[in-house]
CSV table of C-alpha atoms in Angstrom, one decimal:
chain,number,residue,atom,x,y,z
A,1,MET,CA,25.1,-46.3,6.6
A,2,MET,CA,22.2,-49.1,6.4
A,3,ALA,CA,21.5,-52.1,8.6
A,4,VAL,CA,18.5,-54.0,9.7
A,5,PHE,CA,18.1,-52.1,12.9
A,6,ALA,CA,14.5,-53.0,13.5
A,7,VAL,CA,15.8,-56.2,15.1
A,8,LEU,CA,19.1,-54.9,16.5
A,9,MET,CA,17.8,-51.9,18.3
A,10,LEU,CA,15.3,-53.8,20.4
A,11,LEU,CA,17.3,-56.9,21.2
A,12,MET,CA,17.4,-58.1,24.8
A,13,LEU,CA,20.0,-60.6,25.9
A,14,SER,CA,20.3,-62.7,29.0
A,15,GLY,CA,21.8,-65.9,30.3
A,16,SER,CA,25.3,-66.7,29.1
A,17,VAL,CA,25.9,-63.2,27.5
A,18,LEU,CA,24.7,-60.8,30.2
A,19,SER,CA,23.6,-61.2,33.8
A,20,SER,CA,20.0,-62.4,34.0
A,21,ASP,CA,18.6,-59.1,35.1
A,22,GLU,CA,20.5,-56.9,32.7
A,23,SER,CA,19.1,-56.0,29.2
A,24,ILE,CA,20.8,-54.2,26.5
A,25,ALA,CA,17.7,-52.7,24.9
A,26,VAL,CA,14.1,-52.1,25.6
A,27,ALA,CA,11.0,-53.0,23.6
A,28,CYS,CA,9.4,-49.9,21.9
A,29,SER,CA,6.5,-48.9,19.9
A,30,ILE,CA,7.3,-48.9,16.2
A,31,ASN,CA,6.3,-45.3,16.1
A,32,ASP,CA,8.4,-44.1,19.1
A,33,ILE,CA,11.5,-42.8,17.5
A,34,ASP,CA,12.9,-41.5,20.8
A,35,CYS,CA,12.6,-44.9,22.3
A,36,LEU,CA,14.0,-46.7,19.3
A,37,SER,CA,17.0,-44.3,19.2
A,38,LYS,CA,17.8,-44.9,22.9
A,39,SER,CA,17.5,-48.6,22.5
A,40,THR,CA,19.8,-48.6,19.4
A,41,GLU,CA,22.4,-46.6,21.3
A,42,LYS,CA,22.2,-48.9,24.3
A,43,PHE,CA,22.5,-52.0,22.1
A,44,LEU,CA,25.5,-50.7,20.2
A,45,GLU,CA,27.3,-49.6,23.3
A,46,LYS,CA,26.8,-53.1,24.8
A,47,THR,CA,27.7,-55.1,21.7
A,48,HIS,CA,30.1,-53.1,19.6
A,49,ARG,CA,33.1,-55.2,20.8
A,50,GLY,CA,31.4,-58.4,19.7
A,51,ILE,CA,29.7,-61.3,21.6
A,52,PRO,CA,31.2,-64.6,20.4
A,53,ALA,CA,28.6,-66.7,22.2
A,54,TRP,CA,26.0,-65.2,19.9
A,55,ASN,CA,28.2,-65.1,16.8
A,56,ILE,CA,28.0,-61.3,17.0
A,57,VAL,CA,31.2,-59.8,15.5
A,58,ALA,CA,33.0,-56.7,16.7
A,59,LEU,CA,31.6,-53.6,14.9
A,60,ASP,CA,33.7,-50.8,16.3
A,61,PRO,CA,36.4,-50.9,15.3
A,62,LEU,CA,35.4,-53.1,12.4
A,63,VAL,CA,38.3,-54.7,10.6
A,64,ILE,CA,37.8,-55.9,7.0
A,65,PRO,CA,40.8,-57.9,5.7
A,66,SER,CA,40.3,-57.1,2.0
A,67,PHE,CA,37.8,-55.3,-0.1
A,68,ASP,CA,37.9,-54.4,-3.8
A,69,ILE,CA,35.9,-51.6,-5.6
A,70,VAL,CA,35.8,-51.6,-9.4
A,71,PHE,CA,35.0,-48.5,-11.5
A,72,ASP,CA,34.8,-49.9,-15.0
A,73,ASN,CA,34.0,-46.5,-16.7
A,74,GLU,CA,37.1,-44.9,-15.2
A,75,GLY,CA,39.3,-48.0,-15.7
A,76,LEU,CA,40.1,-48.1,-12.0
A,77,ILE,CA,40.2,-50.8,-9.3
A,78,TYR,CA,40.7,-49.9,-5.7
A,79,LYS,CA,42.1,-52.9,-3.7
A,80,HIS,CA,41.9,-52.3,0.1
A,81,GLN,CA,43.8,-54.3,2.7
A,82,ASN,CA,43.6,-54.1,6.5
A,83,LEU,CA,40.6,-51.8,6.2
A,84,THR,CA,39.4,-50.5,9.5
A,85,VAL,CA,36.2,-48.6,10.1
A,86,THR,CA,35.4,-46.8,13.3
A,87,GLY,CA,32.3,-44.9,14.4
A,88,LEU,CA,29.5,-47.5,13.8
A,89,ARG,CA,28.7,-47.6,17.5
A,90,ASN,CA,27.5,-44.0,17.4
A,91,GLN,CA,24.9,-44.2,14.7
A,92,LYS,CA,21.8,-42.1,15.2
A,93,ILE,CA,18.4,-42.8,13.7
A,94,SER,CA,17.4,-40.3,11.1
A,95,ASP,CA,14.2,-41.9,9.8
A,96,PHE,CA,12.4,-45.2,10.5
A,97,LYS,CA,9.3,-46.6,8.7
A,98,MET,CA,7.9,-50.1,9.4
A,99,ASP,CA,4.9,-51.3,7.5
A,100,THR,CA,3.3,-54.3,9.4
A,101,LYS,CA,1.0,-55.0,6.5
A,102,THR,CA,3.7,-55.5,3.8
A,103,LYS,CA,6.2,-56.5,6.5
A,104,SER,CA,8.8,-54.1,5.2
A,105,VAL,CA,11.2,-51.7,6.8
A,106,VAL,CA,13.0,-48.6,5.6
A,107,LEU,CA,15.6,-47.3,8.1
A,108,THR,CA,18.0,-44.4,7.8
A,109,THR,CA,20.8,-43.6,10.2
A,110,LYS,CA,23.5,-41.0,10.4
A,111,ALA,CA,27.1,-41.9,11.3
A,112,ASP,CA,30.4,-40.1,11.5
A,113,LEU,CA,32.9,-42.7,10.2
A,114,ASP,CA,36.7,-42.9,10.0
A,115,ILE,CA,38.4,-45.2,7.5
A,116,VAL,CA,42.0,-46.3,7.6
A,117,THR,CA,43.4,-48.6,4.9
A,118,ASP,CA,46.3,-49.8,2.8
A,119,ILE,CA,45.4,-49.5,-0.9
A,120,ASP,CA,46.5,-50.5,-4.3
A,121,VAL,CA,45.1,-48.4,-7.1
A,122,LEU,CA,45.1,-50.3,-10.4
A,123,PHE,CA,44.8,-48.5,-13.7
A,124,SER,CA,43.5,-51.1,-16.1
A,125,LYS,CA,44.3,-49.4,-19.3
A,126,SER,CA,48.0,-49.0,-18.5
A,127,SER,CA,48.3,-52.1,-16.3
A,128,LYS,CA,49.8,-49.9,-13.6
A,129,THR,CA,49.5,-50.2,-9.8
A,130,LEU,CA,50.1,-47.4,-7.3
A,131,SER,CA,50.2,-48.3,-3.6
A,132,GLY,CA,49.9,-46.4,-0.4
A,133,HIS,CA,48.1,-45.8,2.8
A,134,TYR,CA,45.2,-43.4,3.5
A,135,LYS,CA,42.8,-42.1,6.1
A,136,SER,CA,39.4,-40.7,5.4
A,137,HIS,CA,36.5,-39.2,7.4
A,138,ALA,CA,32.9,-38.3,6.5
A,139,SER,CA,29.4,-38.0,7.8
A,140,VAL,CA,27.1,-40.4,6.0
A,141,LEU,CA,23.4,-41.2,5.8
A,142,GLY,CA,22.9,-45.0,5.4
A,143,THR,CA,19.5,-46.5,4.4
A,144,ALA,CA,18.5,-50.1,4.8
A,145,THR,CA,15.4,-51.5,3.0
A,146,TYR,CA,14.3,-55.0,3.7
A,147,LYS,CA,11.4,-57.4,4.3
A,148,TYR,CA,10.8,-59.4,7.4
A,149,ASP,CA,8.7,-62.3,8.5
A,150,LEU,CA,7.5,-63.7,11.8
A,151,LYS,CA,8.0,-67.5,12.3
A,152,THR,CA,7.2,-69.7,15.2
A,153,ASP,CA,9.8,-72.4,16.1
A,154,GLU,CA,9.2,-75.9,17.4
A,155,LYS,CA,9.0,-74.6,21.0
A,156,GLY,CA,6.1,-72.2,20.1
A,157,VAL,CA,8.3,-69.1,20.3
A,158,THR,CA,7.9,-66.5,17.5
A,159,HIS,CA,11.0,-64.9,16.0
A,160,PHE,CA,11.8,-62.3,13.4
A,161,HIS,CA,13.4,-63.5,10.2
A,162,VAL,CA,14.9,-60.8,8.2
A,163,GLY,CA,15.0,-61.0,4.4
A,164,PRO,CA,17.7,-59.8,2.0
A,165,GLU,CA,18.6,-56.2,2.5
A,166,THR,CA,19.4,-53.3,0.2
A,167,ILE,CA,21.8,-50.8,1.7
A,168,THR,CA,22.5,-47.4,0.2
A,169,CYS,CA,24.6,-44.5,1.3
A,170,LYS,CA,24.8,-40.7,0.9
A,171,VAL,CA,27.7,-38.6,2.0
A,172,VAL,CA,26.6,-35.6,4.0
A,173,ASP,CA,29.8,-33.6,3.6
A,174,ALA,CA,32.7,-34.2,1.3
A,175,PRO,CA,35.1,-36.8,2.8
A,176,SER,CA,38.4,-35.5,4.1
A,177,VAL,CA,41.3,-37.6,2.9
A,178,GLU,CA,44.9,-37.9,4.2
A,179,LEU,CA,47.5,-39.8,2.2
A,180,ASN,CA,50.9,-40.9,3.4
A,181,PRO,CA,53.6,-38.5,1.9
A,182,GLU,CA,55.1,-41.0,-0.5
A,183,PHE,CA,51.7,-42.0,-1.9
A,184,GLN,CA,50.7,-38.4,-2.3
A,185,GLN,CA,53.9,-37.6,-4.2
A,186,THR,CA,53.5,-40.6,-6.5
A,187,LEU,CA,49.9,-39.6,-7.4
A,188,SER,CA,51.0,-36.0,-7.9
A,189,ASN,CA,53.6,-37.0,-10.5
A,190,ASP,CA,51.7,-39.8,-12.2
A,191,ALA,CA,50.3,-39.0,-15.7
A,192,ASP,CA,47.3,-41.4,-15.3
A,193,ALA,CA,46.4,-40.0,-11.9
A,194,LYS,CA,46.7,-36.4,-13.1
A,195,ALA,CA,44.4,-37.1,-16.0
A,196,PHE,CA,41.4,-37.0,-13.7
A,197,SER,CA,39.9,-33.6,-13.0
A,198,GLN,CA,39.5,-32.5,-9.4
A,199,GLU,CA,35.7,-32.8,-9.8
A,200,LYS,CA,36.1,-36.4,-10.8
A,201,LYS,CA,38.5,-37.1,-7.9
A,202,ASN,CA,36.0,-35.7,-5.5
A,203,GLU,CA,33.3,-37.8,-7.0
A,204,LEU,CA,35.4,-41.0,-6.7
A,205,ARG,CA,36.2,-40.1,-3.1
A,206,GLU,CA,32.5,-40.0,-2.2
A,207,LYS,CA,31.8,-43.2,-4.1
A,208,VAL,CA,34.6,-45.1,-2.5
A,209,PHE,CA,33.6,-43.9,1.0
A,210,CYS,CA,30.0,-45.0,0.4
A,211,LYS,CA,31.0,-48.4,-1.0
A,212,ILE,CA,33.1,-49.0,2.1
A,213,THR,CA,30.2,-47.8,4.3
A,214,GLU,CA,27.8,-50.2,2.6
A,215,LYS,CA,30.2,-53.0,3.1
A,216,ALA,CA,30.6,-52.2,6.7
A,217,TYR,CA,26.8,-52.3,7.2
A,218,THR,CA,26.6,-55.9,6.0
A,219,TYR,CA,28.4,-56.8,9.2
A,220,VAL,CA,25.7,-55.0,11.2
A,221,VAL,CA,23.1,-56.9,9.3
A,222,HIS,CA,24.9,-60.1,10.2
A,223,ASN,CA,24.8,-59.3,13.9
A,224,ILE,CA,21.1,-58.5,13.7
A,225,ARG,CA,20.3,-61.8,12.1
A,226,GLU,CA,22.4,-63.8,14.6
A,227,ALA,CA,20.9,-62.0,17.6
A,228,ALA,CA,17.3,-62.5,16.3
A,229,LYS,CA,17.7,-66.3,16.2
A,230,ALA,CA,17.6,-66.5,20.0
A,231,VAL,CA,15.2,-63.6,20.9
A,232,PRO,CA,11.4,-63.8,20.8
A,233,SER,CA,9.7,-61.2,18.6
A,234,SER,CA,7.8,-59.9,21.6
A,235,ALA,CA,11.1,-58.6,23.0
A,236,PHE,CA,11.5,-56.3,20.0
A,237,PHE,CA,8.4,-54.2,19.8
A,238,THR,CA,5.4,-53.6,22.0
A,239,ASN,CA,2.9,-53.3,19.2
A,240,ILE,CA,3.6,-55.8,16.5
A,241,GLU,CA,2.1,-59.2,15.6
């Protein structure tokens, strides 16, 4: 779901991270989706475990210690702990648009993600908390929209500088959810939980999955920005100034 892949997918590392003759991506034309896709796959395969020397964090699995999602209209707060997301390394480009005049990018990728988490569900009206553990799986389309700039450093090397991103998510298929037996039993017997229709429960499942996906992609953006600090812009694209 998504990240600023325009930098990530074309990154080439050397020196202290990889051997001097080994690259983890290739420079592509901004219009060559096949090349961009292959470069993205190669980058993710090489870096998904993280590269501390570049301040690149592990993406797959991605562990988020805590993450809260608030639904004011429903009077619910989902508090996640030990949240683990897997599947980010296998993202595929669905659409990519780069406007060199406005220096803007819109990128959409598809990913099959698995989420495992401990959760506290807070019902604000009744001040009640129900706790348990669940697993969830879904295919998602994530879109990242952002501006970029090209800046030359004191050594005369030009780098990409990525502006603030907006990440959105769309669930392709309804998420599958597996609760631990005790949590399932508690929810089945709780009056507040039963007050929600099945339609509303399905809606909340999709929203929660997308919120987690969007959160996960902020870490992808972090990796892109950190990598871009050391890599000349000429290593990213073959046809950009």
